[in-house]
Short mmCIF file of C-alpha atoms in Angstrom, two decimals:
data_model
loop_
_atom_site.label_atom_id
_atom_site.label_comp_id
_atom_site.label_asym_id
_atom_site.label_seq_id
_atom_site.Cartn_x
_atom_site.Cartn_y
_atom_site.Cartn_z
CA MET A 1 -31.85 25.02 66.09
CA THR A 2 -29.27 27.42 64.70
CA ASP A 3 -26.19 28.70 66.53
CA VAL A 4 -24.54 31.80 65.08
CA LYS A 5 -21.31 33.73 65.39
CA VAL A 6 -21.58 37.45 66.11
CA LEU A 7 -19.23 39.71 64.13
CA THR A 8 -18.75 43.42 64.77
CA GLY A 9 -17.13 46.35 62.98
CA LEU A 10 -17.40 47.71 59.47
CA ALA A 11 -16.83 45.57 56.40
CA PRO A 12 -14.41 44.23 55.35
CA SER A 13 -12.71 44.22 58.77
CA ARG A 14 -15.48 42.64 60.84
CA ARG A 15 -14.18 40.63 63.80
CA PHE A 16 -15.61 37.70 65.73
CA ARG A 17 -16.86 38.94 69.11
CA GLY A 18 -18.99 36.16 70.54
CA SER A 19 -21.80 33.72 69.96
CA GLY A 20 -25.56 33.74 69.72
CA PHE A 21 -28.49 31.85 68.28
CA LEU A 22 -31.54 32.40 66.11
CA LEU A 23 -34.65 32.74 68.25
CA THR A 24 -36.83 33.14 65.15
CA PRO A 25 -35.86 33.47 61.45
CA THR A 26 -35.72 37.27 61.96
CA THR A 27 -34.39 37.53 65.51
CA ALA A 28 -31.06 36.55 67.09
CA ILE A 29 -30.12 36.62 70.78
CA THR A 30 -26.66 37.21 72.21
CA ALA A 31 -25.03 38.77 75.27
CA HIS A 32 -25.00 42.55 75.72
CA HIS A 33 -21.25 42.70 76.19
CA VAL A 34 -20.73 41.00 72.83
CA VAL A 35 -22.28 43.93 70.92
CA ARG A 36 -21.67 46.72 73.45
CA GLY A 37 -20.68 49.99 71.76
CA PHE A 38 -21.59 48.92 68.22
CA ALA A 39 -24.39 50.37 66.07
CA ALA A 40 -26.72 48.06 64.19
CA ASP A 41 -24.86 48.56 60.89
CA GLN A 42 -21.72 47.28 62.62
CA VAL A 43 -23.27 43.99 63.78
CA THR A 44 -23.56 40.86 61.64
CA VAL A 45 -24.42 37.27 62.46
CA GLU A 46 -22.76 34.40 60.62
CA LEU A 47 -24.88 31.31 60.09
CA PRO A 48 -23.60 27.75 59.78
CA GLY A 49 -22.10 27.48 56.31
CA GLY A 50 -20.79 31.03 56.33
CA GLU A 51 -23.83 33.07 55.19
CA ARG A 52 -23.98 36.46 56.92
CA LEU A 53 -27.06 38.45 57.93
CA GLY A 54 -26.90 42.08 58.98
CA ALA A 55 -28.71 43.50 62.00
CA GLY A 56 -31.48 45.97 61.21
CA SER A 57 -31.63 47.04 64.86
CA VAL A 58 -29.96 46.15 68.14
CA GLU A 59 -31.76 46.32 71.49
CA THR A 60 -29.67 45.66 74.61
CA ASP A 61 -30.06 45.37 78.36
CA ALA A 62 -26.84 45.77 80.33
CA ALA A 63 -28.46 44.63 83.58
CA LEU A 64 -29.45 41.30 82.03
CA ASP A 65 -26.33 41.24 79.83
CA SER A 66 -28.52 40.33 76.89
CA ALA A 67 -29.22 41.69 73.43
CA ARG A 68 -31.89 41.18 70.79
CA LEU A 69 -30.82 41.56 67.16
CA ALA A 70 -33.58 42.20 64.63
CA LEU A 71 -32.09 40.90 61.40
CA ALA A 72 -32.25 43.06 58.28
CA THR A 73 -32.46 39.92 56.16
CA ASN A 74 -34.46 36.79 56.84
CA GLY A 75 -32.88 33.59 58.13
CA ALA A 76 -35.72 31.52 56.67
CA GLY A 77 -34.74 28.04 55.68
CA PHE A 78 -32.72 27.46 58.83
CA ASP A 79 -34.05 25.05 61.41
CA VAL A 80 -34.82 27.42 64.31
CA GLY A 81 -37.51 25.57 66.29
CA VAL A 82 -36.52 27.15 69.63
CA ARG A 83 -38.68 26.34 72.63
CA ALA A 84 -38.43 28.01 76.02
CA GLY A 85 -37.64 25.66 78.88
CA MET A 86 -37.82 26.02 82.66
CA PRO A 87 -34.43 25.32 84.29
CA ALA A 88 -34.25 23.14 87.39
CA VAL A 89 -31.43 22.04 89.67
CA GLY A 90 -29.74 18.86 88.43
CA VAL A 91 -30.91 19.19 84.83
CA GLU A 92 -28.28 18.30 82.22
CA TRP A 93 -27.50 20.97 79.64
CA VAL A 94 -25.39 21.36 76.50
CA VAL A 95 -23.97 24.31 74.55
CA THR A 96 -23.61 23.27 70.92
CA THR A 97 -21.76 26.44 69.86
CA GLN A 98 -18.20 26.04 68.59
CA PRO A 99 -16.82 29.59 68.53
CA ILE A 100 -13.51 28.84 66.84
CA GLY A 101 -12.30 25.79 64.93
CA ASN A 102 -12.35 22.66 67.04
CA ASP A 103 -13.66 24.26 70.26
CA ALA A 104 -15.35 21.78 72.56
CA VAL A 105 -19.10 21.34 72.82
CA LEU A 106 -19.83 22.28 76.43
CA SER A 107 -22.02 20.20 78.71
CA GLY A 108 -22.82 19.90 82.39
CA THR A 109 -25.56 20.30 84.99
CA VAL A 110 -27.55 23.16 86.49
CA ASP A 111 -26.27 23.69 90.04
CA ALA A 112 -28.56 26.58 91.03
CA VAL A 113 -31.45 28.65 89.68
CA GLY A 114 -32.33 32.10 90.95
CA HIS A 115 -28.69 32.65 91.97
CA ARG A 116 -27.97 36.35 92.51
CA ILE A 117 -24.70 37.70 91.13
CA VAL A 118 -23.24 41.08 90.25
CA ASN A 119 -22.24 40.86 86.61
CA ALA A 120 -19.13 42.33 85.03
CA ALA A 121 -21.00 45.56 84.27
CA GLY A 122 -21.84 45.99 87.96
CA HIS A 123 -25.53 45.06 87.74
CA ALA A 124 -27.24 42.66 90.12
CA VAL A 125 -28.91 39.88 88.14
CA THR A 126 -30.54 36.54 88.87
CA ALA A 127 -28.68 33.83 86.98
CA LEU A 128 -28.41 30.10 86.46
CA GLN A 129 -25.26 28.64 87.95
CA LEU A 130 -23.90 25.96 85.64
CA ARG A 131 -21.29 23.31 86.30
CA VAL A 132 -19.37 22.56 83.11
CA ALA A 133 -17.65 19.24 82.53
CA GLN A 134 -14.97 20.60 80.18
CA HIS A 135 -12.03 22.30 81.94
CA LEU A 136 -10.83 24.71 79.24
CA GLY A 137 -9.23 27.37 81.41
CA ASP A 138 -11.02 30.05 79.37
CA PHE A 139 -14.46 30.16 77.77
CA GLY A 140 -13.94 33.28 75.67
CA GLY A 141 -16.15 33.30 72.58
CA TYR A 142 -18.94 31.23 74.12
CA SER A 143 -20.72 34.31 75.56
CA GLY A 144 -24.21 34.67 74.09
CA SER A 145 -24.58 30.95 73.40
CA ALA A 146 -27.83 29.14 74.04
CA VAL A 147 -27.78 26.82 77.04
CA ARG A 148 -29.86 23.92 75.75
CA LEU A 149 -31.59 21.04 77.50
CA ARG A 150 -29.35 18.07 76.76
CA SER A 151 -32.22 15.65 76.20
CA ARG A 152 -34.02 18.12 73.87
CA PRO A 153 -31.51 20.61 72.39
CA GLU A 154 -34.24 22.68 70.77
CA THR A 155 -35.30 23.69 74.30
CA VAL A 156 -33.28 26.69 75.53
CA LEU A 157 -32.90 27.27 79.27
CA GLY A 158 -30.73 30.39 79.23
CA VAL A 159 -28.01 32.45 77.56
CA LEU A 160 -24.35 32.25 78.64
CA CYS A 161 -23.13 35.53 80.08
CA GLU A 162 -20.10 34.99 82.35
CA GLN A 163 -17.34 32.63 83.41
CA VAL A 164 -16.06 32.46 86.98
CA GLN A 165 -12.33 32.99 87.42
CA ALA A 166 -10.30 31.01 89.93
CA ARG A 167 -9.58 32.86 93.15
CA GLY A 168 -6.21 34.53 93.50
CA ARG A 169 -4.42 37.72 94.32
CA GLY A 170 -5.21 40.91 92.44
CA GLY A 171 -3.29 41.33 89.21
CA GLU A 172 -2.59 37.63 88.80
CA ALA A 173 -3.66 35.88 85.60
CA ARG A 174 -6.29 33.40 86.72
CA PRO A 175 -7.87 30.61 84.68
CA ALA A 176 -11.60 30.11 84.47
CA THR A 177 -13.14 27.55 86.81
CA ASN A 178 -15.74 25.01 85.74
CA VAL A 179 -18.57 27.38 86.80
CA LEU A 180 -20.49 29.46 84.26
CA TYR A 181 -23.45 31.82 84.64
CA ALA A 182 -26.40 32.18 82.29
CA VAL A 183 -29.41 34.48 82.17
CA PRO A 184 -32.71 32.52 82.10
CA LEU A 185 -34.31 32.71 78.66
CA ALA A 186 -37.70 33.48 80.23
CA ARG A 187 -36.27 36.74 81.64
CA ILE A 188 -34.89 37.73 78.22
CA LEU A 189 -38.16 36.94 76.42
CA ALA A 190 -40.08 39.05 78.93
CA ARG A 191 -37.59 41.92 78.68
CA PHE A 192 -37.72 42.16 74.88
CA GLY A 193 -41.38 41.24 74.46
CA VAL A 194 -40.70 38.14 72.39
CA THR A 195 -42.71 34.93 72.60
CA VAL A 196 -41.77 31.42 71.52
CA PRO A 197 -43.48 28.13 72.25
CA GLY A 198 -42.97 26.79 75.75
CA ASP A 199 -41.54 23.40 76.56
CA LEU A 200 -42.13 23.37 80.28
CA PRO A 201 -42.44 20.08 82.13
CA GLY A 202 -46.12 19.27 82.50
CA ASP A 203 -47.84 17.68 85.45
CA PRO A 204 -47.93 13.88 85.52
CA PRO A 205 -51.39 12.68 84.41
CA GLY A 206 -52.42 11.79 87.98
CA LEU A 207 -51.92 15.36 89.16
CA ASP A 208 -54.71 16.57 86.86
CA ARG A 209 -57.04 14.40 88.95
CA VAL A 210 -55.56 15.73 92.21
CA ARG A 211 -56.00 19.30 91.03
CA GLN A 212 -59.61 18.72 89.94
CA LEU A 213 -60.56 17.03 93.21
CA LEU A 214 -59.16 19.96 95.17
CA ALA A 215 -61.08 22.39 92.95
CA ASP A 216 -64.22 20.34 93.70
CA GLY A 217 -63.57 20.62 97.45
CA ASP A 218 -62.69 16.95 97.96
CA PRO A 219 -59.33 16.90 99.81
CA GLY A 220 -59.81 13.28 100.84
CA GLY A 221 -60.18 12.16 97.24
CA ALA A 222 -57.21 14.34 96.27
CA GLU A 223 -55.09 12.69 98.98
CA THR A 224 -55.96 9.23 97.65
CA ALA A 225 -55.20 10.28 94.06
CA LEU A 226 -51.88 11.82 95.12
CA ALA A 227 -50.81 8.53 96.73
CA ARG A 228 -51.25 6.86 93.33
CA THR A 229 -49.29 9.49 91.41
CA ALA A 230 -45.51 9.39 90.81
CA VAL A 231 -44.02 12.83 91.52
CA THR A 232 -40.75 14.16 92.92
CA ALA A 233 -40.39 14.37 96.68
CA ALA A 234 -40.59 18.17 96.60
CA ALA A 235 -43.78 18.07 94.51
CA HIS A 236 -45.28 15.47 96.85
CA TRP A 237 -44.90 17.76 99.85
CA TYR A 238 -46.24 20.73 97.89
CA TRP A 239 -49.42 18.85 97.01
CA ARG A 240 -49.75 17.60 100.57
CA ALA A 241 -49.62 21.27 101.54
CA ARG A 242 -52.30 22.15 98.98
CA ILE A 243 -54.57 19.47 100.41
CA ALA A 244 -53.98 20.76 103.97
CA PHE A 245 -54.71 24.31 102.75
CA VAL A 246 -58.09 23.26 101.35
CA ARG A 247 -58.80 21.76 104.77
CA GLN A 248 -57.93 25.19 106.23
CA ASN A 249 -55.12 23.72 108.31
CA LEU A 250 -52.51 26.45 107.92
CA GLU A 251 -50.12 24.90 110.43
CA SER A 252 -49.87 21.63 108.52
CA THR A 253 -49.74 23.52 105.21
CA SER A 254 -46.73 25.47 106.40
CA ALA A 255 -45.00 22.37 107.76
CA TYR A 256 -45.44 20.45 104.49
CA LEU A 257 -44.17 23.44 102.51
CA ASP A 258 -41.07 23.64 104.68
CA ARG A 259 -40.33 20.00 103.91
CA GLY A 260 -40.78 20.53 100.18
CA LEU A 261 -38.74 23.73 100.08
CA ALA A 262 -35.92 22.03 101.97
CA LEU A 263 -35.67 19.67 98.98
CA ASP A 264 -36.22 22.32 96.29
CA PRO A 265 -35.85 25.89 97.61
CA HIS A 266 -36.79 27.33 94.20
CA HIS A 267 -40.14 25.54 93.70
CA PRO A 268 -42.29 28.47 92.42
CA ALA A 269 -45.67 27.09 93.47
CA ALA A 270 -44.43 26.15 96.95
CA LEU A 271 -42.91 29.59 97.43
CA ALA A 272 -46.19 31.24 96.39
CA LEU A 273 -48.23 29.12 98.78
CA LYS A 274 -45.76 29.71 101.63
CA ILE A 275 -46.04 33.49 101.13
CA ARG A 276 -49.82 33.18 101.01
CA VAL A 277 -49.92 31.26 104.29
CA LEU A 278 -47.64 33.78 105.99
CA LEU A 279 -49.87 36.67 104.91
CA LEU A 280 -53.01 34.88 106.06
CA SER A 281 -51.62 34.47 109.59
CA ASN A 282 -52.26 38.22 109.98
CA GLU A 283 -49.26 38.74 112.26
CA ALA A 284 -46.70 41.51 111.81
CA THR A 285 -43.74 39.12 112.06
CA ALA A 286 -45.31 36.79 109.48
CA ARG A 287 -45.96 39.71 107.09
CA SER A 288 -42.31 40.69 107.46
CA ALA A 289 -41.25 37.09 106.76
CA ALA A 290 -43.54 37.03 103.70
CA ALA A 291 -41.98 40.23 102.36
CA ASP A 292 -38.48 38.85 102.91
CA LEU A 293 -39.33 35.56 101.18
CA ALA A 294 -40.92 37.44 98.29
CA ASN A 295 -37.77 39.51 97.85
CA ARG A 296 -35.59 36.39 97.81
CA SER A 297 -37.95 34.64 95.39
CA THR A 298 -38.01 37.37 92.76
CA GLY A 299 -36.47 36.27 89.48
CA ILE A 300 -37.01 32.54 89.95
CA ASP A 301 -40.11 32.25 87.77
CA PRO A 302 -41.93 34.78 85.51
CA GLY A 303 -45.40 33.78 86.76
CA LEU A 304 -44.29 34.06 90.36
CA ASP A 305 -42.77 37.49 89.62
CA ILE A 306 -46.12 38.73 88.25
CA TRP A 307 -47.97 37.49 91.34
CA LEU A 308 -45.44 39.01 93.74
CA ALA A 309 -45.61 42.34 91.91
CA CYS A 310 -49.40 42.23 92.24
CA LEU A 311 -49.15 41.65 96.00
CA ALA A 312 -46.73 44.52 96.39
CA GLY A 313 -48.85 46.79 94.20
CA HIS A 314 -51.89 46.22 96.40
CA GLY A 315 -49.93 46.77 99.61
CA MET A 316 -50.42 43.20 100.77
CA PHE A 317 -47.15 43.16 102.72
CA GLY A 318 -48.19 46.19 104.77
CA PRO A 319 -50.27 46.31 107.98
CA GLY A 320 -53.82 45.02 107.91
CA ILE A 321 -55.84 41.83 108.12
CA ARG A 322 -55.64 39.69 105.00
CA SER A 323 -58.29 37.19 103.93
CA ASP A 324 -57.93 34.42 101.38
CA HIS A 325 -60.84 35.93 99.45
CA GLU A 326 -59.04 39.27 99.23
CA LEU A 327 -55.85 37.61 97.97
CA ALA A 328 -57.75 35.51 95.43
CA VAL A 329 -59.72 38.46 94.04
CA LEU A 330 -56.92 41.03 93.85
CA CYS A 331 -54.07 38.68 92.94
CA PRO A 332 -55.29 35.34 91.56
CA ASP A 333 -53.15 32.30 92.31
CA GLN A 334 -50.55 31.79 89.55
CA THR A 335 -50.21 28.05 90.32
#
């Protein structure tokens, strides 16, 4: 993993503007506002040890407050090894960037995923809300840093984009709180068409058996296998719901999903199944509820976003009777 400093301006008067990291030996990621207004020949990244690489091109997205720098020279030889991780509430993170001198290494926990904010540029964006343990009063220079999984720092969850100022009257100088926002890396990869290996938490071994038994039409066997499998409480209720769904008991499916979503309101698979159940009820109020839930769920998970876009594209939230066969054929289950 390689953190970098982002310098802007023309040589020899380049100035430090923010942070970033190498996504691949030829690509760096930073925040849009770090490089805003600068042409590619005015952007340079500084690697650990002081070596500088110029940007061959700069692609930015103000709405996501993110930027992709295609490097004119290769950063080969540096340990990149970035993997894309899926953020979850309660996960511990670390930012290993040290913008200036003895700046602190930041650490903390993810307080919320799929949190909607209006960023400093006035764009609505879905962000990770991070609680930071270090009370610095100002986090200037950390923008563009990789938010890494503390237990596996090569796994990047998101990119720092904003600090939250303490409340106060207009015009007053206000320190930063211990809340930071980050854009999920999955959103940035999708936006710029870049792929890196995934490092998403896999299913416990027992869930493979549960999944297979459900696919074979054996909900009883799946229920027995689930009882022998250690999963989180939210996942337990989701799989109970899947079993009830195979039994065509939509009422129990919905009830189990409500219990799971009360524990983890951003569980992508549970959200997808809840929307599916609402559509299959074939009632106008349920279709409206499905559309509302889909709107609130957008941005939580890339796979879920694709499925929701498919539903919308086929008019599934509009009037008409929906069958499970129709949903499965037009918009296959992403879970």
